[in-house]
């Protein structure tokens, strides 16, 4: 039986109706804030995470732009996948065409200049960002499939450009949510075996127990707008920020853990990882509080059909809006070119991104794509 539903909150992270906020301000745990010299606008108004209190405590989207597909929509989507023009069970092109359009190169792990940034696209939503003497890996997936099964589910049509064992030193991993194309058990186990307690995992609220169940011990879970420093780096902080999405690992745990994006701030440089998201007002809030960012990683693919994917996956036009909202100086396009998840042509995200950049008066140096394994340096 439903007992209460929290709604959007004030800039201090309080949630509920107006009367609820007034009654709960003394008891609700405030967002964790890290003091430092970053000079962020902490008095800006932001939207808190929302919990629908039923028999189970489930996170839900607070955004007016959010709608969750119903059973009929899921059935219609399966018919589209099975009988539509694009067969999601096959590679999107022959090997020669894929090698030409989406080449895979060996990563260059040369350290960036002391005041610079290096970003390497490993594939899908996995990037390695290096700046201010730290290395941050996002949503690492090195497995051949993003699925609970080794024999079924979306399969890579572009291989990972390296193995976990070939990765350089990494200080932290950030996880946006629990879907299988962003959280891969085998990759987590391999990373934990390689780095152990020398690697800090930053994860959404509700996911810590899952990580502990697979042997990860150095894991911190955060709510939206929570901040946390990196061990042995008091001048580096991680902030968990909102997106419009959802999260589950199975049939009965939807909403039991949160979803979101990540902001990482060093003493000189900043990085924003948008994770997986539909377009919403969250990104204006992030930009007003924490922008500008030196580098961002923003999804550009897996967006068709729009009647189903629109609320949960941005298209290239919306990706450019996020780039503008968070005041990103440089952005790499992610979440495309690796797994067949949706019905758009596999090269359409890149093409439509280039078209939108022209419309917005931006250059391909402002918002770019990379080859699998390619590294780009900024000074």
Coordinates of C-alpha atoms in Angstrom, one line a residue:
X1 CA 0.0 0.0 0.0
X2 CA 1.3 3.4 -0.9
X3 CA 2.1 5.6 2.1
X4 CA 3.9 8.6 0.8
X5 CA 5.4 10.1 -2.3
X6 CA 8.3 12.6 -2.2
X7 CA 8.4 15.3 -4.8
X8 CA 11.0 17.7 -6.1
X9 CA 12.8 19.7 -3.4
X10 CA 14.6 22.9 -2.6
X11 CA 18.2 23.8 -3.1
X12 CA 19.3 22.2 0.2
X13 CA 18.1 18.8 -1.0
X14 CA 14.8 18.7 0.9
X15 CA 12.0 16.7 -0.8
X16 CA 8.3 16.4 -0.3
X17 CA 5.3 18.7 -0.5
X18 CA 5.7 22.2 0.9
X19 CA 4.3 21.1 4.3
X20 CA 6.4 17.9 4.2
X21 CA 9.6 19.9 3.6
X22 CA 8.8 22.1 6.6
X23 CA 8.1 19.1 8.8
X24 CA 11.2 17.1 7.7
X25 CA 13.9 19.7 7.3
X26 CA 15.2 18.9 10.8
X27 CA 15.3 15.1 10.2
X28 CA 16.2 14.6 6.5
X29 CA 19.9 13.9 5.9
X30 CA 21.3 16.8 3.9
X31 CA 23.5 16.3 0.8
X32 CA 27.2 15.6 1.6
X33 CA 29.2 18.7 0.7
X34 CA 33.0 18.9 0.3
X35 CA 34.7 22.1 1.3
X36 CA 37.4 23.3 -1.0
X37 CA 38.6 26.0 -3.3
X38 CA 36.3 25.1 -6.3
X39 CA 34.0 28.2 -5.8
X40 CA 30.9 26.4 -7.0
X41 CA 27.5 28.1 -6.8
X42 CA 26.1 25.9 -4.0
X43 CA 23.1 28.2 -3.4
X44 CA 21.6 27.4 -6.8
X45 CA 18.3 25.5 -6.8
X46 CA 18.4 21.8 -7.6
X47 CA 16.0 18.9 -7.8
X48 CA 16.4 16.1 -5.2
X49 CA 16.0 12.4 -5.9
X50 CA 12.5 11.2 -5.5
X51 CA 11.4 8.1 -3.7
X52 CA 7.9 6.5 -4.1
X53 CA 7.2 4.9 -0.7
X54 CA 5.3 1.7 -1.2
X55 CA 5.9 -1.7 0.4
X56 CA 9.3 -1.3 -1.3
X57 CA 11.3 2.0 -1.4
X58 CA 11.7 2.7 -5.1
X59 CA 13.4 5.7 -6.8
X60 CA 11.4 7.4 -9.5
X61 CA 12.0 10.3 -11.9
X62 CA 10.9 13.7 -10.6
X63 CA 11.0 15.2 -14.1
X64 CA 7.8 16.3 -15.9
X65 CA 9.4 15.2 -19.1
X66 CA 9.5 11.6 -17.9
X67 CA 7.1 8.8 -19.0
X68 CA 7.7 5.1 -18.6
X69 CA 6.6 2.8 -21.4
X70 CA 3.7 0.5 -20.6
X71 CA 3.2 -3.2 -21.4
X72 CA 1.7 -2.4 -24.9
X73 CA 4.7 -0.2 -25.7
X74 CA 7.1 -3.1 -24.8
X75 CA 5.1 -5.5 -27.0
X76 CA 5.1 -3.0 -29.9
X77 CA 8.9 -2.5 -29.5
X78 CA 9.5 -6.2 -29.7
X79 CA 7.5 -6.4 -32.9
X80 CA 9.6 -3.5 -34.3
X81 CA 12.8 -5.3 -33.4
X82 CA 11.6 -8.6 -34.8
X83 CA 9.8 -7.5 -38.0
X84 CA 11.2 -4.0 -38.7
X85 CA 13.7 -3.1 -41.3
X86 CA 16.7 -3.5 -38.9
X87 CA 17.4 -6.9 -37.3
X88 CA 18.9 -6.3 -33.9
X89 CA 20.3 -9.8 -33.8
X90 CA 22.8 -9.2 -36.6
X91 CA 25.8 -7.0 -37.1
X92 CA 24.8 -3.7 -38.7
X93 CA 27.2 -4.1 -41.6
X94 CA 29.8 -6.5 -43.1
X95 CA 33.3 -6.6 -41.5
X96 CA 35.0 -4.6 -44.2
X97 CA 32.5 -1.7 -43.9
X98 CA 32.7 -1.8 -40.1
X99 CA 36.5 -1.7 -40.2
X100 CA 36.4 1.3 -42.5
X101 CA 33.7 3.3 -40.7
X102 CA 34.5 2.3 -37.1
X103 CA 38.2 1.4 -36.9
X104 CA 39.6 0.0 -33.7
X105 CA 43.1 1.3 -32.7
X106 CA 45.5 0.4 -29.9
X107 CA 45.1 2.9 -27.0
X108 CA 47.9 5.4 -26.3
X109 CA 48.4 5.6 -22.6
X110 CA 51.0 8.4 -22.7
X111 CA 50.3 10.8 -19.8
X112 CA 48.8 14.2 -20.7
X113 CA 50.8 17.4 -19.9
X114 CA 50.7 18.5 -16.3
X115 CA 48.0 21.0 -17.1
X116 CA 46.2 19.0 -19.8
X117 CA 43.5 16.3 -20.3
X118 CA 43.5 13.0 -22.1
X119 CA 40.4 11.1 -23.0
X120 CA 40.3 7.6 -24.5
X121 CA 37.1 6.0 -25.9
X122 CA 37.0 2.3 -25.0
X123 CA 33.6 1.8 -26.5
X124 CA 29.9 2.5 -25.8
X125 CA 29.8 4.5 -22.4
X126 CA 33.3 3.4 -21.4
X127 CA 35.9 6.2 -21.4
X128 CA 39.1 6.9 -19.5
X129 CA 39.7 10.5 -18.6
X130 CA 43.1 11.6 -17.2
X131 CA 43.8 15.0 -15.8
X132 CA 45.4 16.6 -12.7
X133 CA 47.3 13.5 -12.0
X134 CA 44.3 11.2 -11.7
X135 CA 42.6 8.6 -14.0
X136 CA 38.8 8.0 -14.0
X137 CA 37.1 5.2 -15.8
X138 CA 33.4 5.4 -16.7
X139 CA 30.8 2.5 -16.9
X140 CA 33.4 -0.1 -17.9
X141 CA 32.2 -2.9 -20.1
X142 CA 34.8 -5.2 -21.7
X143 CA 32.6 -8.3 -22.1
X144 CA 31.5 -9.6 -25.5
X145 CA 27.8 -9.1 -24.5
X146 CA 25.9 -6.7 -22.4
X147 CA 23.5 -9.2 -21.0
X148 CA 22.8 -11.4 -17.9
X149 CA 23.5 -14.3 -20.3
X150 CA 26.8 -15.3 -22.0
X151 CA 24.9 -16.8 -24.9
X152 CA 22.2 -14.2 -25.6
X153 CA 21.6 -10.5 -25.6
X154 CA 23.3 -7.6 -27.4
X155 CA 26.7 -8.6 -28.7
X156 CA 29.6 -6.3 -29.6
X157 CA 30.1 -5.6 -33.3
X158 CA 33.3 -3.6 -32.4
X159 CA 35.7 -5.3 -30.1
X160 CA 37.2 -3.6 -27.0
X161 CA 40.5 -1.9 -28.0
X162 CA 42.3 -3.4 -25.0
X163 CA 41.8 -5.8 -22.2
X164 CA 41.4 -4.9 -18.5
X165 CA 44.9 -6.2 -17.9
X166 CA 46.3 -3.7 -20.5
X167 CA 44.7 -0.7 -18.8
X168 CA 47.1 1.8 -17.1
X169 CA 46.9 3.0 -13.5
X170 CA 43.3 4.0 -12.6
X171 CA 42.3 5.9 -9.5
X172 CA 38.5 5.7 -9.7
X173 CA 35.6 4.1 -11.5
X174 CA 32.2 5.9 -11.8
X175 CA 29.0 3.9 -12.5
X176 CA 25.9 5.7 -13.8
X177 CA 23.3 3.0 -13.2
X178 CA 22.8 -0.8 -13.2
X179 CA 21.7 -1.7 -16.7
X180 CA 23.9 -4.4 -18.3
X181 CA 25.4 -2.1 -21.0
X182 CA 26.8 0.1 -18.2
X183 CA 27.4 -2.3 -15.3
X184 CA 29.1 -5.6 -16.3
X185 CA 29.8 -8.1 -13.6
X186 CA 32.7 -9.8 -15.4
X187 CA 34.4 -6.5 -16.0
X188 CA 33.9 -5.4 -12.3
X189 CA 35.5 -8.7 -11.1
X190 CA 38.4 -8.4 -13.5
X191 CA 39.1 -4.7 -12.5
X192 CA 38.8 -5.7 -8.8
X193 CA 41.3 -8.5 -9.3
X194 CA 43.8 -6.2 -11.0
X195 CA 43.5 -3.1 -8.8
X196 CA 41.9 -4.3 -5.6
X197 CA 41.7 -1.7 -2.8
X198 CA 43.8 0.7 -4.8
X199 CA 40.7 1.5 -6.9
X200 CA 37.8 3.5 -5.5
X201 CA 34.3 2.8 -6.9
X202 CA 31.8 5.6 -6.9
X203 CA 28.2 4.2 -7.5
X204 CA 24.6 5.4 -7.2
X205 CA 22.6 5.0 -4.0
X206 CA 21.4 1.5 -3.5
X207 CA 24.2 -0.3 -5.5
X208 CA 26.8 -0.7 -2.8
X209 CA 25.6 -4.1 -1.6
X210 CA 25.7 -5.5 -5.2
X211 CA 29.4 -4.5 -5.4
X212 CA 30.2 -6.0 -2.1
X213 CA 28.5 -9.2 -3.2
X214 CA 31.1 -9.6 -6.0
X215 CA 34.0 -8.8 -3.8
X216 CA 34.5 -5.0 -4.2
X217 CA 35.3 -3.4 -0.8
X218 CA 36.3 0.2 -1.6
X219 CA 33.0 1.4 -2.8
X220 CA 31.1 4.6 -2.0
X221 CA 27.4 5.1 -2.9
X222 CA 26.0 8.6 -3.3
X223 CA 22.6 10.3 -3.7
X224 CA 22.0 13.1 -6.1
X225 CA 24.2 16.2 -5.3
X226 CA 26.3 14.3 -2.7
X227 CA 30.0 15.1 -2.9
X228 CA 33.0 12.9 -1.9
X229 CA 36.8 13.3 -2.1
X230 CA 39.1 10.8 -3.7
X231 CA 41.3 9.0 -1.1
X232 CA 44.7 10.5 -0.9
X233 CA 43.6 13.4 -3.1
X234 CA 41.8 16.0 -0.9
X235 CA 41.8 18.4 -3.8
X236 CA 39.8 16.0 -6.0
X237 CA 36.0 15.6 -5.5
X238 CA 33.3 13.5 -7.1
X239 CA 29.7 14.6 -7.3
X240 CA 26.7 12.4 -8.2
X241 CA 24.2 14.4 -10.2
X242 CA 20.8 13.7 -11.8
X243 CA 19.7 12.3 -15.1
X244 CA 16.4 11.1 -16.5
X245 CA 16.6 7.4 -16.8
X246 CA 15.9 4.2 -14.7
X247 CA 17.8 1.3 -13.3
X248 CA 17.4 -2.4 -12.7
X249 CA 19.3 -5.7 -12.9
X250 CA 16.3 -8.1 -12.9
X251 CA 12.6 -8.2 -13.1
X252 CA 11.9 -7.2 -9.5
X253 CA 14.4 -4.6 -8.6
X254 CA 13.5 -1.7 -10.8
X255 CA 14.0 1.6 -8.9
X256 CA 15.8 -0.1 -6.0
X257 CA 18.9 1.8 -6.9
X258 CA 19.4 5.3 -8.3
X259 CA 20.8 6.5 -11.6
X260 CA 22.7 9.6 -12.6
X261 CA 25.7 11.4 -13.9
X262 CA 29.1 12.3 -12.4
X263 CA 31.1 15.5 -12.0
X264 CA 34.8 15.2 -11.2
X265 CA 36.8 18.2 -10.1
X266 CA 40.5 18.4 -9.7
X267 CA 42.5 21.4 -8.6
X268 CA 42.7 22.7 -12.2
X269 CA 40.4 20.6 -14.5
X270 CA 36.9 19.3 -14.5
X271 CA 35.1 16.4 -16.1
X272 CA 31.4 15.6 -16.6
X273 CA 30.0 12.1 -17.4
X274 CA 26.4 12.1 -18.4
X275 CA 25.9 8.4 -18.3
X276 CA 22.6 7.3 -19.9
X277 CA 19.7 9.7 -20.1
X278 CA 16.8 11.4 -21.7
X279 CA 16.8 15.2 -21.9
X280 CA 15.5 17.0 -18.9
X281 CA 16.0 20.2 -16.8
X282 CA 18.7 18.5 -14.7
X283 CA 21.4 19.6 -17.0
X284 CA 20.6 23.2 -16.6
X285 CA 20.8 22.7 -12.9
X286 CA 24.2 21.0 -13.2
X287 CA 25.5 23.8 -15.4
X288 CA 24.3 26.5 -13.0
X289 CA 25.9 24.9 -10.0
X290 CA 29.0 23.3 -11.4
X291 CA 29.7 24.5 -14.9
X292 CA 31.7 25.1 -17.0
X293 CA 33.4 21.8 -17.5
X294 CA 36.7 21.3 -19.4
X295 CA 35.6 17.9 -20.8
X296 CA 32.3 16.0 -20.9
X297 CA 31.3 12.6 -22.2
X298 CA 27.6 12.7 -23.4
X299 CA 25.6 10.0 -25.1
X300 CA 24.6 10.4 -28.8
X301 CA 23.2 7.0 -29.7
X302 CA 20.5 4.3 -29.0
X303 CA 17.6 6.7 -29.5
X304 CA 15.2 5.1 -32.0
X305 CA 12.2 4.6 -32.1
X306 CA 11.6 8.0 -30.4
X307 CA 8.1 7.0 -29.2
X308 CA 9.8 4.5 -26.9
X309 CA 13.4 5.7 -26.4
X310 CA 12.7 9.5 -26.2
X311 CA 12.3 9.8 -22.4
X312 CA 15.3 7.6 -21.6
X313 CA 17.9 8.2 -24.4
X314 CA 18.8 11.5 -25.9
X315 CA 19.3 11.9 -29.7
X316 CA 22.2 13.9 -31.1
X317 CA 20.2 17.2 -31.1
X318 CA 19.5 16.8 -27.4
X319 CA 23.0 15.7 -26.7
X320 CA 24.2 19.1 -28.0
X321 CA 21.6 20.8 -25.7
X322 CA 23.3 19.0 -22.8
X323 CA 26.7 20.1 -24.0
X324 CA 25.4 23.7 -23.9
X325 CA 23.4 23.3 -20.6
X326 CA 26.4 22.1 -18.6
X327 CA 28.7 24.7 -20.3
X328 CA 31.1 22.1 -21.6
X329 CA 34.2 23.3 -23.4
X330 CA 35.0 20.0 -25.1
X331 CA 32.7 16.9 -25.4
X332 CA 33.2 13.4 -26.6
X333 CA 30.2 11.5 -28.0
X334 CA 29.6 8.1 -26.4
X335 CA 26.9 5.4 -26.2
X336 CA 27.0 4.5 -29.9
X337 CA 29.0 2.3 -32.3
X338 CA 29.5 -0.7 -30.1
X339 CA 26.3 -2.7 -29.4
X340 CA 23.1 -2.9 -31.5
X341 CA 20.5 -1.7 -29.0
X342 CA 18.0 0.3 -31.1
X343 CA 16.8 0.8 -34.7
X344 CA 18.7 3.8 -36.0
X345 CA 21.5 3.2 -38.6
X346 CA 24.8 2.5 -36.7
X347 CA 26.5 5.6 -38.2
X348 CA 23.5 7.9 -37.9
X349 CA 24.5 9.3 -34.4
X350 CA 27.8 10.6 -35.8
X351 CA 26.1 12.1 -38.9
X352 CA 23.3 13.8 -37.1
X353 CA 25.7 15.1 -34.4
X354 CA 27.7 16.8 -37.2
X355 CA 24.6 18.3 -38.7
X356 CA 23.4 19.7 -35.4
X357 CA 26.8 21.2 -34.6
X358 CA 26.5 23.2 -37.9
X359 CA 23.0 24.4 -37.0
X360 CA 24.2 25.5 -33.5
X361 CA 27.3 27.2 -34.8
X362 CA 29.6 24.8 -33.1
X363 CA 32.7 23.0 -34.5
X364 CA 33.6 19.3 -34.5
X365 CA 36.4 20.3 -32.1
X366 CA 33.8 21.4 -29.6
X367 CA 31.8 18.1 -29.7
X368 CA 33.7 15.2 -31.3
X369 CA 33.7 11.5 -31.7
X370 CA 36.6 9.1 -31.5
X371 CA 37.7 5.8 -32.9
X372 CA 37.5 2.9 -30.5
X373 CA 40.7 3.1 -28.6
X374 CA 41.6 6.6 -29.8
X375 CA 43.0 9.1 -27.3
X376 CA 42.6 12.9 -27.7
X377 CA 44.8 15.3 -25.7
X378 CA 43.9 18.9 -24.7
X379 CA 46.3 21.4 -23.2

